[in-house]
Amino acid sequence: MISALFPGSFDPPTYGHLNIIERARLIFSEIHVVIAVNSAKNYLFSAQEREQMMKKIVEPWDNVYVHLCDSLIVDFAKKIGAKVLVRGIRNMADFSYEFDLSVMNKSLDSEIETVFLPTDPKYFVLKSSGIRELASLGGDISTMVPKIVAEELNKKFKD
Ligand code: ADP
């Protein structure tokens, strides 16, 4: 029984994130999606909005839980008894960044392991920042995010 954490900004959640959650939940007993709350970052969606969207999306999956976190991710993992951090990898740039992050997290807590899952090729170009930009220009994002996220993005940019 190994619980895993899937941390990120999820601003907003995309089909790329969901694909990672869907696959990770079949490998680990529980997946805790941890939404970062960082007061130094400018998010499009508030922490509560991101949490609400994510909760609705993962509702059908009984072993997936959603949390907000404003502390170190390894401390949060320890607090809830999770041993693994799951990260999605789209390309070499992600790998380079995620590798450094995993080494840093390992130095903070040697008992927590990072596991990388390569993106499904269908989703390798999906990233939250690109989707925000596309939505702000009125582009069609319906194949990139769940319906509820598309609706929230359209609401944000309707003016
Ligand atoms: P960050 O704030 O680090 O950019 P995100 O919230 O965008 O994180 O994403 C959280 C995790 O999901 C990261 O490990 C990221 O690499 C992964 N991810 C994001 N988009 C995709 C995708 N299309 N396919 C696979 N993994 C993804």
XYZ file of N, CA and C in Angstrom, residues 10-115:
318
model
N -1.574 23.455 -11.389
C -2.890 23.130 -11.957
C -3.703 24.404 -12.215
N -3.092 25.329 -12.944
C -3.688 26.657 -13.182
C -3.947 26.860 -14.678
N -4.907 26.169 -15.264
C -5.883 25.247 -14.685
C -5.481 23.782 -14.943
N -6.251 22.816 -14.367
C -6.023 21.403 -14.687
C -6.276 21.144 -16.173
N -5.470 20.262 -16.770
C -5.602 19.931 -18.200
C -5.766 18.421 -18.364
N -6.073 18.007 -19.594
C -6.152 16.563 -19.864
C -4.793 15.890 -19.649
N -3.682 16.647 -19.780
C -2.348 16.089 -19.520
C -2.212 15.697 -18.046
N -2.637 16.589 -17.146
C -2.612 16.276 -15.713
C -3.494 15.063 -15.413
N -4.709 15.085 -16.007
C -5.663 14.000 -15.706
C -5.143 12.653 -16.145
N -4.454 12.651 -17.287
C -3.888 11.394 -17.785
C -2.875 10.826 -16.797
N -2.057 11.720 -16.222
C -1.066 11.268 -15.232
C -1.790 10.726 -13.981
N -2.815 11.439 -13.530
C -3.556 10.988 -12.328
C -4.210 9.628 -12.584
N -4.837 9.518 -13.763
C -5.556 8.296 -14.127
C -4.615 7.088 -14.138
N -3.402 7.291 -14.652
C -2.444 6.181 -14.709
C -1.825 5.920 -13.346
N -1.490 6.995 -12.623
C -0.830 6.823 -11.320
C -1.764 6.143 -10.320
N -3.060 6.384 -10.444
C -3.993 5.820 -9.456
C -4.136 4.305 -9.606
N -3.678 3.788 -10.760
C -3.694 2.331 -10.953
C -2.408 1.687 -10.438
N -1.394 2.516 -10.179
C -0.103 1.997 -9.695
C -0.043 2.094 -8.158
N -0.548 3.218 -7.637
C -0.438 3.476 -6.192
C -1.812 3.321 -5.534
N -1.784 3.059 -4.204
C -3.066 2.812 -3.529
C -3.896 4.097 -3.414
N -3.197 5.220 -3.210
C -3.904 6.511 -3.132
C -3.089 7.564 -3.860
N -3.793 8.472 -4.531
C -3.109 9.627 -5.139
C -3.637 10.883 -4.451
N -2.715 11.658 -3.927
C -3.077 12.932 -3.309
C -2.615 14.047 -4.247
N -3.571 14.663 -4.910
C -3.249 15.787 -5.793
C -3.062 17.009 -4.893
N -1.874 17.607 -4.975
C -1.565 18.704 -4.060
C -1.386 19.996 -4.861
N -2.280 20.923 -4.628
C -2.294 22.169 -5.387
C -1.466 23.213 -4.649
N -0.451 23.702 -5.332
C 0.468 24.648 -4.688
C -0.190 26.008 -4.493
N -0.004 26.544 -3.301
C -0.448 27.902 -3.002
C 0.812 28.684 -2.673
N 1.207 29.552 -3.603
C 2.459 30.289 -3.428
C 2.148 31.771 -3.572
N 2.255 32.502 -2.462
C 1.815 33.903 -2.487
C 2.687 34.763 -3.407
N 3.870 34.260 -3.770
C 4.752 35.032 -4.660
C 4.375 34.841 -6.134
N 3.474 33.872 -6.409
C 3.118 33.592 -7.807
C 1.786 34.230 -8.166
N 1.677 34.670 -9.419
C 0.415 35.216 -9.910
C -0.347 34.135 -10.646
N -1.399 33.627 -10.031
C -2.197 32.584 -10.685
C -3.386 33.232 -11.386
N -3.872 32.578 -12.461
C -5.125 33.037 -13.066
C -6.288 32.658 -12.148
N -6.277 31.401 -11.664
C -7.344 30.913 -10.796
C -6.858 30.907 -9.346
N -7.743 31.310 -8.435
C -7.379 31.288 -7.006
C -7.186 29.836 -6.556
N -6.587 29.674 -5.393
C -6.372 28.323 -4.854
C -7.716 27.600 -4.742
N -8.745 28.310 -4.257
C -10.055 27.675 -4.069
C -10.675 27.288 -5.409
N -10.488 28.142 -6.427
C -11.044 27.811 -7.751
C -10.346 26.573 -8.332
N -9.029 26.528 -8.182
C -8.285 25.368 -8.700
C -8.687 24.099 -7.959
N -8.881 24.248 -6.649
C -9.279 23.092 -5.833
C -10.671 22.593 -6.238
N -11.606 23.532 -6.422
C -12.970 23.143 -6.802
C -12.987 22.423 -8.140
N -12.244 22.977 -9.117
C -12.215 22.343 -10.446
C -11.646 20.938 -10.338
N -10.503 20.823 -9.644
C -9.841 19.526 -9.548
C -10.730 18.518 -8.823
N -11.393 18.960 -7.739
C -12.261 18.038 -6.987
C -13.375 17.487 -7.873
N -13.974 18.382 -8.686
C -15.058 17.920 -9.566
C -14.530 16.915 -10.584
N -13.338 17.184 -11.116
C -12.791 16.329 -12.175
C -12.446 14.932 -11.654
N -11.909 14.857 -10.434
C -11.463 13.538 -9.935
C -12.561 12.820 -9.143
N -13.745 13.445 -9.080
C -14.860 12.867 -8.309
C -15.104 11.377 -8.604
N -15.045 10.952 -9.880
C -15.345 9.538 -10.149
C -14.306 8.559 -9.612
N -13.138 9.041 -9.210
C -12.064 8.133 -8.806
C -11.978 8.061 -7.292
N -12.238 6.856 -6.745
C -12.355 6.758 -5.286
C -11.025 6.821 -4.534
N -9.900 6.636 -5.215
C -8.623 6.695 -4.467
C -7.825 7.970 -4.768
N -8.523 9.022 -5.224
C -7.841 10.291 -5.519
C -8.399 11.393 -4.604
N -7.493 12.100 -3.951
C -7.864 13.150 -3.001
C -7.193 14.458 -3.417
N -7.808 15.586 -3.074
C -7.267 16.887 -3.484
C -6.992 17.738 -2.246
N -5.811 18.355 -2.223
C -5.438 19.210 -1.092
C -4.843 20.521 -1.601
N -4.855 21.526 -0.719
C -4.095 22.750 -0.976
C -2.868 22.706 -0.071
N -1.762 23.274 -0.538
C -0.547 23.209 0.276
C 0.292 24.466 0.081
N 0.634 25.111 1.197
C 1.496 26.301 1.096
C 2.840 26.038 1.789
N 3.146 24.751 2.016
C 4.412 24.424 2.683
C 5.285 23.596 1.745
N 6.414 23.152 2.241
C 7.300 22.296 1.445
C 6.578 20.995 1.122
N 6.718 20.550 -0.130
C 5.972 19.371 -0.569
C 6.416 18.103 0.180
N 7.718 18.002 0.497
C 8.163 16.803 1.225
C 7.608 16.792 2.661
N 7.434 17.981 3.246
C 6.838 18.040 4.590
C 5.376 17.601 4.536
N 4.699 18.050 3.475
C 3.296 17.678 3.308
C 3.177 16.166 3.108
N 4.093 15.617 2.296
C 4.080 14.169 2.026
C 4.235 13.403 3.340
N 5.181 13.836 4.139
C 5.440 13.171 5.429
C 4.189 13.237 6.309
N 3.574 14.432 6.329
C 2.411 14.637 7.197
C 1.288 13.647 6.886
N 1.088 13.366 5.569
C -0.033 12.472 5.240
C 0.435 11.027 4.985
N 1.728 10.773 5.209
C 2.226 9.398 5.090
C 2.433 8.931 3.656
N 2.680 9.874 2.723
C 2.940 9.480 1.323
C 4.446 9.345 1.108
N 4.828 8.322 0.335
C 6.254 8.017 0.157
C 6.792 8.408 -1.217
N 5.874 8.748 -2.132
C 6.280 8.957 -3.530
C 5.729 10.273 -4.055
N 6.566 10.996 -4.801
C 6.100 12.178 -5.540
C 6.012 11.777 -7.009
N 4.858 11.939 -7.614
C 4.686 11.627 -9.039
C 4.834 12.913 -9.828
N 5.616 12.864 -10.913
C 5.749 14.027 -11.790
C 5.586 13.573 -13.237
N 4.932 14.400 -14.029
C 4.756 14.096 -15.452
C 5.883 14.733 -16.258
N 6.319 14.011 -17.286
C 7.417 14.512 -18.123
C 6.928 14.601 -19.569
N 7.005 15.821 -20.123
C 6.574 16.010 -21.518
C 7.724 15.969 -22.502
N 8.886 16.415 -22.054
C 10.020 16.574 -22.990
C 11.314 16.718 -22.183
N 12.432 16.947 -22.873
C 13.716 17.026 -22.185
C 13.791 18.236 -21.249
N 13.112 19.302 -21.610
C 13.122 20.488 -20.731
C 12.464 20.142 -19.402
N 11.313 19.439 -19.451
C 10.660 18.992 -18.215
C 11.605 18.093 -17.438
N 12.244 17.155 -18.158
C 13.106 16.192 -17.467
C 14.226 16.899 -16.720
N 14.852 17.849 -17.393
C 15.971 18.566 -16.791
C 15.517 19.288 -15.511
N 14.382 19.965 -15.616
C 13.843 20.704 -14.458
C 13.437 19.736 -13.347
N 12.702 18.695 -13.741
C 12.175 17.750 -12.744
C 13.290 16.940 -12.085
N 14.337 16.657 -12.848
C 15.464 15.903 -12.283
C 16.110 16.722 -11.155
N 16.397 17.984 -11.431
C 17.000 18.852 -10.411
C 16.107 18.944 -9.169
N 14.797 19.099 -9.437
C 13.839 19.203 -8.329
C 13.835 17.921 -7.496
N 13.926 16.775 -8.169
C 13.893 15.493 -7.442
C 15.133 15.339 -6.568
N 16.283 15.817 -7.071
C 17.521 15.726 -6.277
C 17.396 16.629 -5.042
N 16.806 17.801 -5.264
C 16.639 18.718 -4.132
C 15.681 18.122 -3.096
N 14.573 17.550 -3.569
C 13.615 16.963 -2.630
C 14.225 15.785 -1.880
N 15.069 15.016 -2.580
C 15.723 13.865 -1.943
C 16.673 14.342 -0.836
N 17.311 15.485 -1.090
C 18.236 15.994 -0.065
C 17.460 16.541 1.145
N 16.210 16.952 0.902
C 15.394 17.442 2.012
C 14.820 16.290 2.838
N 14.472 15.192 2.130
C 13.940 14.013 2.829
C 14.293 12.766 2.032
N 15.268 12.008 2.523
C 15.784 10.874 1.747
C 14.792 9.708 1.668
N 13.715 9.762 2.464
C 12.747 8.648 2.430
C 11.688 8.823 1.344
N 11.656 9.998 0.748
C 10.629 10.246 -0.278
C 11.244 10.119 -1.667
N 10.634 9.265 -2.487
C 11.145 9.025 -3.839
C 10.304 9.788 -4.868
N 10.961 10.219 -5.951
C 10.214 10.819 -7.072
C 10.106 9.796 -8.195
N 8.906 9.672 -8.742
C 8.674 8.768 -9.873
C 8.187 9.605 -11.049
